[in-house]
Amino acid sequence: LAKTTQPISMDSYEGQEVNITCSHNNIATNDYITWYQQFPSQGPRFIIQGYKTKVTNEVASLFIPADRKSSTLSLPRVSLSDTAVYYCLVGDEARDDKIIFGKGTRLHILP
Amino acid sequence: EPEVTQTPSHQVTQMGQEVILRCVPISNHLYFYWYRQILGQKVEFLVSFYNNEISEKSEIFDDQFSVERPDGSNFTLKIRSTKLEDSAMYFCASSDTSNQPQHFGDGTRLSIL
């Protein structure tokens, strides 16, 4: 049974901010939230990980509300090259010895 | 930034033949993984490897599959007798500790004819 629910696909335009929300109603106390990105014909790439509130790095921001039942990956001012599949993973879906990928969100950036 | 490199980028093999996919993990990493992605489907875990032994494997990783770290730099996946359904992208990944993100290579596209 999947631990997360995220939209199958999203479209946006260059220069826009894109927010991808992931639901994880049954997140456990010790679970971290991890996001990976996969460009066409490439391997997945770690983007960001967080536990609560807000985390920001050079690629994205991750917003986690107090109840932690959802999280939002925010990509500022996207470009065509941000077209990719984005995977939200919770707890042991991204654990030490294996990652269990879902179908992710296919983000398509339009000119 | 250090990268995981995989060779070849594309491998075409006749059904029933053996194939070896090669990976060079990031040099100071200790944990190694193989995943596969059939066209249009999810990325699936195959096997994890640490301290020269398999730490976990999935149901996909049956007796036809094996992994090896023959020297200090390479990590290989061997499929002994390939089947049509083995056609997929195969990704190698590595991490430096057990609780750090995994770094993936760009994959080998395996086509079985």
PDB file of C-alpha atoms in Angstrom:
ATOM      1  CA  LEU A   1       0.000   0.000   0.000  1.00  0.00           C
ATOM      2  CA  ALA A   2       1.482   3.310  -1.103  1.00  0.00           C
ATOM      3  CA  LYS A   3       2.424   5.680   1.668  1.00  0.00           C
ATOM      4  CA  THR A   4       2.082   8.765  -0.506  1.00  0.00           C
ATOM      5  CA  THR A   5      -0.339  10.283  -2.981  1.00  0.00           C
ATOM      6  CA  GLN A   6       0.743  12.877  -5.513  1.00  0.00           C
ATOM      7  CA  PRO A   7      -0.731  14.163  -8.784  1.00  0.00           C
ATOM      8  CA  ILE A   8       0.042  12.031 -11.804  1.00  0.00           C
ATOM      9  CA  SER A   9       0.941  15.013 -13.938  1.00  0.00           C
ATOM     10  CA  MET A  10       1.165  18.795 -13.952  1.00  0.00           C
ATOM     11  CA  ASP A  11       1.779  21.434 -16.577  1.00  0.00           C
ATOM     12  CA  SER A  12       3.257  24.862 -15.976  1.00  0.00           C
ATOM     13  CA  TYR A  13       4.958  27.648 -17.892  1.00  0.00           C
ATOM     14  CA  GLU A  14       8.486  28.905 -17.888  1.00  0.00           C
ATOM     15  CA  GLY A  15       9.178  31.473 -15.205  1.00  0.00           C
ATOM     16  CA  GLN A  16       6.344  30.294 -12.965  1.00  0.00           C
ATOM     17  CA  GLU A  17       6.657  28.881  -9.484  1.00  0.00           C
ATOM     18  CA  VAL A  18       5.529  25.265  -9.351  1.00  0.00           C
ATOM     19  CA  ASN A  19       4.210  23.591  -6.234  1.00  0.00           C
ATOM     20  CA  ILE A  20       3.769  19.832  -6.115  1.00  0.00           C
ATOM     21  CA  THR A  21       1.864  18.569  -3.111  1.00  0.00           C
ATOM     22  CA  CYS A  22       2.221  15.097  -1.697  1.00  0.00           C
ATOM     23  CA  SER A  23      -0.213  13.564   0.797  1.00  0.00           C
ATOM     24  CA  HIS A  24       1.078  11.177   3.442  1.00  0.00           C
ATOM     25  CA  ASN A  25      -1.703  10.838   5.984  1.00  0.00           C
ATOM     26  CA  ASN A  26      -0.135   7.901   7.795  1.00  0.00           C
ATOM     27  CA  ILE A  27       3.342   9.332   8.203  1.00  0.00           C
ATOM     28  CA  ALA A  28       5.094   7.954  11.280  1.00  0.00           C
ATOM     29  CA  THR A  29       6.724  10.052  13.957  1.00  0.00           C
ATOM     30  CA  ASN A  30      10.247   9.248  12.822  1.00  0.00           C
ATOM     31  CA  ASP A  31       9.637   9.425   9.059  1.00  0.00           C
ATOM     32  CA  TYR A  32      11.502  11.909   6.917  1.00  0.00           C
ATOM     33  CA  ILE A  33      10.093  13.200   3.622  1.00  0.00           C
ATOM     34  CA  THR A  34      12.366  12.881   0.611  1.00  0.00           C
ATOM     35  CA  TRP A  35      11.992  14.097  -2.960  1.00  0.00           C
ATOM     36  CA  TYR A  36      13.791  12.781  -6.027  1.00  0.00           C
ATOM     37  CA  GLN A  37      13.730  14.115  -9.582  1.00  0.00           C
ATOM     38  CA  GLN A  38      14.176  12.090 -12.771  1.00  0.00           C
ATOM     39  CA  PHE A  39      14.892  13.787 -16.086  1.00  0.00           C
ATOM     40  CA  PRO A  40      14.079  11.895 -19.285  1.00  0.00           C
ATOM     41  CA  SER A  41      16.647   9.200 -20.014  1.00  0.00           C
ATOM     42  CA  GLN A  42      18.506   9.814 -16.766  1.00  0.00           C
ATOM     43  CA  GLY A  43      18.645   8.246 -13.327  1.00  0.00           C
ATOM     44  CA  PRO A  44      16.765   9.702 -10.357  1.00  0.00           C
ATOM     45  CA  ARG A  45      18.461  12.538  -8.519  1.00  0.00           C
ATOM     46  CA  PHE A  46      17.989  13.498  -4.873  1.00  0.00           C
ATOM     47  CA  ILE A  47      16.511  16.974  -4.512  1.00  0.00           C
ATOM     48  CA  ILE A  48      15.631  17.627  -0.909  1.00  0.00           C
ATOM     49  CA  GLN A  49      14.717  16.036   2.392  1.00  0.00           C
ATOM     50  CA  GLY A  50      12.928  17.384   5.434  1.00  0.00           C
ATOM     51  CA  TYR A  51      11.224  16.492   8.668  1.00  0.00           C
ATOM     52  CA  LYS A  52       9.155  19.549   9.556  1.00  0.00           C
ATOM     53  CA  THR A  53       8.544  23.239   8.725  1.00  0.00           C
ATOM     54  CA  LYS A  54      10.664  24.408   5.815  1.00  0.00           C
ATOM     55  CA  VAL A  55      13.827  23.293   4.119  1.00  0.00           C
ATOM     56  CA  THR A  56      15.478  25.196   1.273  1.00  0.00           C
ATOM     57  CA  ASN A  57      18.431  24.430  -0.952  1.00  0.00           C
ATOM     58  CA  GLU A  58      19.713  25.679  -4.290  1.00  0.00           C
ATOM     59  CA  VAL A  59      17.192  23.595  -6.211  1.00  0.00           C
ATOM     60  CA  ALA A  60      13.923  23.721  -4.295  1.00  0.00           C
ATOM     61  CA  SER A  61      12.053  24.380  -1.082  1.00  0.00           C
ATOM     62  CA  LEU A  62      10.101  21.863   0.909  1.00  0.00           C
ATOM     63  CA  PHE A  63       7.188  23.001   3.039  1.00  0.00           C
ATOM     64  CA  ILE A  64       5.845  20.689   5.716  1.00  0.00           C
ATOM     65  CA  PRO A  65       2.862  21.747   7.856  1.00  0.00           C
ATOM     66  CA  ALA A  66       2.726  21.052  11.550  1.00  0.00           C
ATOM     67  CA  ASP A  67       0.638  17.890  11.202  1.00  0.00           C
ATOM     68  CA  ARG A  68       3.108  16.523   8.594  1.00  0.00           C
ATOM     69  CA  LYS A  69       0.282  14.809   6.710  1.00  0.00           C
ATOM     70  CA  SER A  70       1.351  16.485   3.511  1.00  0.00           C
ATOM     71  CA  SER A  71       4.321  18.278   2.033  1.00  0.00           C
ATOM     72  CA  THR A  72       4.828  20.664  -0.858  1.00  0.00           C
ATOM     73  CA  LEU A  73       7.823  20.771  -3.123  1.00  0.00           C
ATOM     74  CA  SER A  74       8.266  24.264  -4.494  1.00  0.00           C
ATOM     75  CA  LEU A  75      10.329  24.963  -7.597  1.00  0.00           C
ATOM     76  CA  PRO A  76      10.931  28.697  -8.118  1.00  0.00           C
ATOM     77  CA  ARG A  77      10.860  30.177 -11.628  1.00  0.00           C
ATOM     78  CA  VAL A  78      10.902  26.941 -13.570  1.00  0.00           C
ATOM     79  CA  SER A  79      12.510  26.538 -16.968  1.00  0.00           C
ATOM     80  CA  LEU A  80      11.998  23.995 -19.743  1.00  0.00           C
ATOM     81  CA  SER A  81      14.793  21.926 -18.228  1.00  0.00           C
ATOM     82  CA  ASP A  82      12.735  21.321 -15.095  1.00  0.00           C
ATOM     83  CA  THR A  83      10.524  18.974 -17.102  1.00  0.00           C
ATOM     84  CA  ALA A  84      10.899  15.731 -15.188  1.00  0.00           C
ATOM     85  CA  VAL A  85       9.190  13.206 -12.946  1.00  0.00           C
ATOM     86  CA  TYR A  86       9.202  14.166  -9.261  1.00  0.00           C
ATOM     87  CA  TYR A  87       8.951  11.462  -6.620  1.00  0.00           C
ATOM     88  CA  CYS A  88       7.772  11.994  -3.048  1.00  0.00           C
ATOM     89  CA  LEU A  89       8.995   9.337  -0.622  1.00  0.00           C
ATOM     90  CA  VAL A  90       8.253   8.903   3.044  1.00  0.00           C
ATOM     91  CA  GLY A  91      10.094   7.036   5.762  1.00  0.00           C
ATOM     92  CA  ASP A  92      11.258   3.592   4.766  1.00  0.00           C
ATOM     93  CA  GLU A  93      10.315   4.206   1.131  1.00  0.00           C
ATOM     94  CA  ALA A  94      13.673   6.017   1.065  1.00  0.00           C
ATOM     95  CA  ARG A  95      15.461   3.981   3.664  1.00  0.00           C
ATOM     96  CA  ASP A  96      19.055   2.933   3.930  1.00  0.00           C
ATOM     97  CA  ASP A  97      19.198  -0.114   1.711  1.00  0.00           C
ATOM     98  CA  LYS A  98      16.589   0.559  -0.941  1.00  0.00           C
ATOM     99  CA  ILE A  99      14.261   3.169  -2.336  1.00  0.00           C
ATOM    100  CA  ILE A 100      10.690   2.281  -3.198  1.00  0.00           C
ATOM    101  CA  PHE A 101       9.635   4.598  -5.987  1.00  0.00           C
ATOM    102  CA  GLY A 102       6.023   5.301  -6.819  1.00  0.00           C
ATOM    103  CA  LYS A 103       4.793   6.677 -10.113  1.00  0.00           C
ATOM    104  CA  GLY A 104       5.689  10.238  -9.184  1.00  0.00           C
ATOM    105  CA  THR A 105       4.397  13.456 -10.706  1.00  0.00           C
ATOM    106  CA  ARG A 106       5.230  14.092 -14.329  1.00  0.00           C
ATOM    107  CA  LEU A 107       5.882  17.836 -14.589  1.00  0.00           C
ATOM    108  CA  HIS A 108       5.797  19.335 -18.053  1.00  0.00           C
ATOM    109  CA  ILE A 109       7.052  22.890 -18.472  1.00  0.00           C
ATOM    110  CA  LEU A 110       5.708  24.757 -21.462  1.00  0.00           C
ATOM    111  CA  PRO A 111       7.383  27.714 -23.199  1.00  0.00           C
TER     112      PRO A 111
ATOM    113  CA  GLU B   1      30.564  16.963  -8.477  1.00  0.00           C
ATOM    114  CA  PRO B   2      31.487  13.251  -8.417  1.00  0.00           C
ATOM    115  CA  GLU B   3      29.254  11.030 -10.515  1.00  0.00           C
ATOM    116  CA  VAL B   4      28.237   7.414 -10.796  1.00  0.00           C
ATOM    117  CA  THR B   5      29.160   6.233 -14.282  1.00  0.00           C
ATOM    118  CA  GLN B   6      27.657   3.308 -16.127  1.00  0.00           C
ATOM    119  CA  THR B   7      28.779   1.466 -19.224  1.00  0.00           C
ATOM    120  CA  PRO B   8      27.673   0.759 -21.821  1.00  0.00           C
ATOM    121  CA  SER B   9      24.915   3.301 -22.322  1.00  0.00           C
ATOM    122  CA  HIS B  10      23.080   0.848 -24.561  1.00  0.00           C
ATOM    123  CA  GLN B  11      23.476  -2.927 -24.730  1.00  0.00           C
ATOM    124  CA  VAL B  12      21.758  -5.110 -27.308  1.00  0.00           C
ATOM    125  CA  THR B  13      21.843  -8.828 -26.604  1.00  0.00           C
ATOM    126  CA  GLN B  14      20.247 -11.957 -27.987  1.00  0.00           C
ATOM    127  CA  MET B  15      17.810 -13.762 -25.704  1.00  0.00           C
ATOM    128  CA  GLY B  16      19.564 -16.458 -23.707  1.00  0.00           C
ATOM    129  CA  GLN B  17      22.918 -14.711 -23.722  1.00  0.00           C
ATOM    130  CA  GLU B  18      24.746 -13.499 -20.656  1.00  0.00           C
ATOM    131  CA  VAL B  19      25.168  -9.780 -20.140  1.00  0.00           C
ATOM    132  CA  ILE B  20      27.277  -7.779 -17.704  1.00  0.00           C
ATOM    133  CA  LEU B  21      26.401  -4.202 -16.873  1.00  0.00           C
ATOM    134  CA  ARG B  22      29.153  -2.120 -15.370  1.00  0.00           C
ATOM    135  CA  CYS B  23      29.121   0.704 -12.893  1.00  0.00           C
ATOM    136  CA  VAL B  24      31.778   2.855 -11.278  1.00  0.00           C
ATOM    137  CA  PRO B  25      30.311   4.233  -8.045  1.00  0.00           C
ATOM    138  CA  ILE B  26      31.505   7.433  -6.426  1.00  0.00           C
ATOM    139  CA  SER B  27      34.953   6.669  -5.053  1.00  0.00           C
ATOM    140  CA  ASN B  28      34.419   6.996  -1.291  1.00  0.00           C
ATOM    141  CA  HIS B  29      30.989   5.389  -1.271  1.00  0.00           C
ATOM    142  CA  LEU B  30      30.443   2.101   0.517  1.00  0.00           C
ATOM    143  CA  TYR B  31      26.850   1.193  -0.332  1.00  0.00           C
ATOM    144  CA  PHE B  32      25.878   0.097  -3.828  1.00  0.00           C
ATOM    145  CA  TYR B  33      22.564  -0.581  -5.514  1.00  0.00           C
ATOM    146  CA  TRP B  34      20.973  -1.703  -8.751  1.00  0.00           C
ATOM    147  CA  TYR B  35      17.521  -0.661  -9.944  1.00  0.00           C
ATOM    148  CA  ARG B  36      15.685  -1.199 -13.180  1.00  0.00           C
ATOM    149  CA  GLN B  37      12.973   0.700 -15.039  1.00  0.00           C
ATOM    150  CA  ILE B  38      10.946  -0.980 -17.713  1.00  0.00           C
ATOM    151  CA  LEU B  39       9.795   1.519 -20.324  1.00  0.00           C
ATOM    152  CA  GLY B  40       6.870   3.550 -19.005  1.00  0.00           C
ATOM    153  CA  GLN B  41       6.941   1.949 -15.576  1.00  0.00           C
ATOM    154  CA  LYS B  42       8.270   2.691 -12.108  1.00  0.00           C
ATOM    155  CA  VAL B  43      11.870   2.487 -11.015  1.00  0.00           C
ATOM    156  CA  GLU B  44      12.190  -0.879  -9.230  1.00  0.00           C
ATOM    157  CA  PHE B  45      14.763  -1.885  -6.625  1.00  0.00           C
ATOM    158  CA  LEU B  46      16.820  -4.961  -7.474  1.00  0.00           C
ATOM    159  CA  VAL B  47      19.627  -5.326  -4.944  1.00  0.00           C
ATOM    160  CA  SER B  48      21.757  -3.543  -2.381  1.00  0.00           C
ATOM    161  CA  PHE B  49      25.385  -4.410  -1.619  1.00  0.00           C
ATOM    162  CA  TYR B  50      27.618  -3.528   1.296  1.00  0.00           C
ATOM    163  CA  ASN B  51      30.834  -4.916   2.681  1.00  0.00           C
ATOM    164  CA  ASN B  52      31.149  -7.329  -0.238  1.00  0.00           C
ATOM    165  CA  GLU B  53      27.824  -8.966   0.249  1.00  0.00           C
ATOM    166  CA  ILE B  54      24.197  -8.522  -0.684  1.00  0.00           C
ATOM    167  CA  SER B  55      22.280  -6.746   2.073  1.00  0.00           C
ATOM    168  CA  GLU B  56      18.868  -6.942   0.480  1.00  0.00           C
ATOM    169  CA  LYS B  57      17.333  -8.096  -2.780  1.00  0.00           C
ATOM    170  CA  SER B  58      13.900  -7.955  -4.346  1.00  0.00           C
ATOM    171  CA  GLU B  59      11.797 -10.739  -5.839  1.00  0.00           C
ATOM    172  CA  ILE B  60      12.974  -9.628  -9.272  1.00  0.00           C
ATOM    173  CA  PHE B  61      16.562 -10.484  -8.354  1.00  0.00           C
ATOM    174  CA  ASP B  62      16.326 -14.226  -8.908  1.00  0.00           C
ATOM    175  CA  ASP B  63      19.052 -16.790  -9.594  1.00  0.00           C
ATOM    176  CA  GLN B  64      19.642 -15.361 -13.050  1.00  0.00           C
ATOM    177  CA  PHE B  65      21.058 -12.206 -11.497  1.00  0.00           C
ATOM    178  CA  SER B  66      24.300 -11.702  -9.644  1.00  0.00           C
ATOM    179  CA  VAL B  67      26.369  -8.746  -8.498  1.00  0.00           C
ATOM    180  CA  GLU B  68      30.051  -8.383  -7.921  1.00  0.00           C
ATOM    181  CA  ARG B  69      32.598  -5.829  -6.877  1.00  0.00           C
ATOM    182  CA  PRO B  70      35.616  -7.318  -8.621  1.00  0.00           C
ATOM    183  CA  ASP B  71      38.027  -4.559  -7.644  1.00  0.00           C
ATOM    184  CA  GLY B  72      38.049  -1.329  -5.690  1.00  0.00           C
ATOM    185  CA  SER B  73      36.176   0.673  -8.271  1.00  0.00           C
ATOM    186  CA  ASN B  74      33.722  -1.391 -10.317  1.00  0.00           C
ATOM    187  CA  PHE B  75      30.336  -2.781  -9.389  1.00  0.00           C
ATOM    188  CA  THR B  76      28.727  -5.137 -11.887  1.00  0.00           C
ATOM    189  CA  LEU B  77      25.337  -6.682 -12.518  1.00  0.00           C
ATOM    190  CA  LYS B  78      25.291  -9.964 -14.434  1.00  0.00           C
ATOM    191  CA  ILE B  79      22.239 -11.517 -15.998  1.00  0.00           C
ATOM    192  CA  ARG B  80      23.094 -15.099 -16.783  1.00  0.00           C
ATOM    193  CA  SER B  81      20.525 -16.025 -19.425  1.00  0.00           C
ATOM    194  CA  THR B  82      18.606 -13.019 -20.599  1.00  0.00           C
ATOM    195  CA  LYS B  83      14.895 -13.032 -21.331  1.00  0.00           C
ATOM    196  CA  LEU B  84      12.825 -10.647 -23.400  1.00  0.00           C
ATOM    197  CA  GLU B  85      11.307  -9.211 -20.227  1.00  0.00           C
ATOM    198  CA  ASP B  86      14.755  -8.181 -18.985  1.00  0.00           C
ATOM    199  CA  SER B  87      14.665  -5.328 -21.481  1.00  0.00           C
ATOM    200  CA  ALA B  88      14.790  -2.171 -19.368  1.00  0.00           C
ATOM    201  CA  MET B  89      16.949   0.694 -18.154  1.00  0.00           C
ATOM    202  CA  TYR B  90      19.257  -0.475 -15.406  1.00  0.00           C
ATOM    203  CA  PHE B  91      20.445   2.111 -12.922  1.00  0.00           C
ATOM    204  CA  CYS B  92      23.348   1.806 -10.549  1.00  0.00           C
ATOM    205  CA  ALA B  93      23.453   3.934  -7.398  1.00  0.00           C
ATOM    206  CA  SER B  94      25.783   4.461  -4.482  1.00  0.00           C
ATOM    207  CA  SER B  95      25.830   6.229  -1.131  1.00  0.00           C
ATOM    208  CA  ASP B  96      28.579   6.969   1.365  1.00  0.00           C
ATOM    209  CA  THR B  97      26.695   5.966   4.482  1.00  0.00           C
ATOM    210  CA  SER B  98      23.510   4.065   5.116  1.00  0.00           C
ATOM    211  CA  ASN B  99      21.473   7.182   5.837  1.00  0.00           C
ATOM    212  CA  GLN B 100      22.599   9.469   3.040  1.00  0.00           C
ATOM    213  CA  PRO B 101      20.808   9.994  -0.284  1.00  0.00           C
ATOM    214  CA  GLN B 102      21.681   7.637  -3.098  1.00  0.00           C
ATOM    215  CA  HIS B 103      23.453   8.951  -6.175  1.00  0.00           C
ATOM    216  CA  PHE B 104      22.316   7.388  -9.437  1.00  0.00           C
ATOM    217  CA  GLY B 105      24.057   6.871 -12.739  1.00  0.00           C
ATOM    218  CA  ASP B 106      22.347   7.617 -16.030  1.00  0.00           C
ATOM    219  CA  GLY B 107      21.664   3.980 -16.691  1.00  0.00           C
ATOM    220  CA  THR B 108      22.282   1.287 -19.257  1.00  0.00           C
ATOM    221  CA  ARG B 109      19.511   0.616 -21.712  1.00  0.00           C
ATOM    222  CA  LEU B 110      19.349  -3.160 -22.151  1.00  0.00           C
ATOM    223  CA  SER B 111      17.521  -4.427 -25.212  1.00  0.00           C
ATOM    224  CA  ILE B 112      16.949  -8.164 -25.516  1.00  0.00           C
ATOM    225  CA  LEU B 113      16.165  -9.447 -28.989  1.00  0.00           C
TER     226      LEU B 113
END
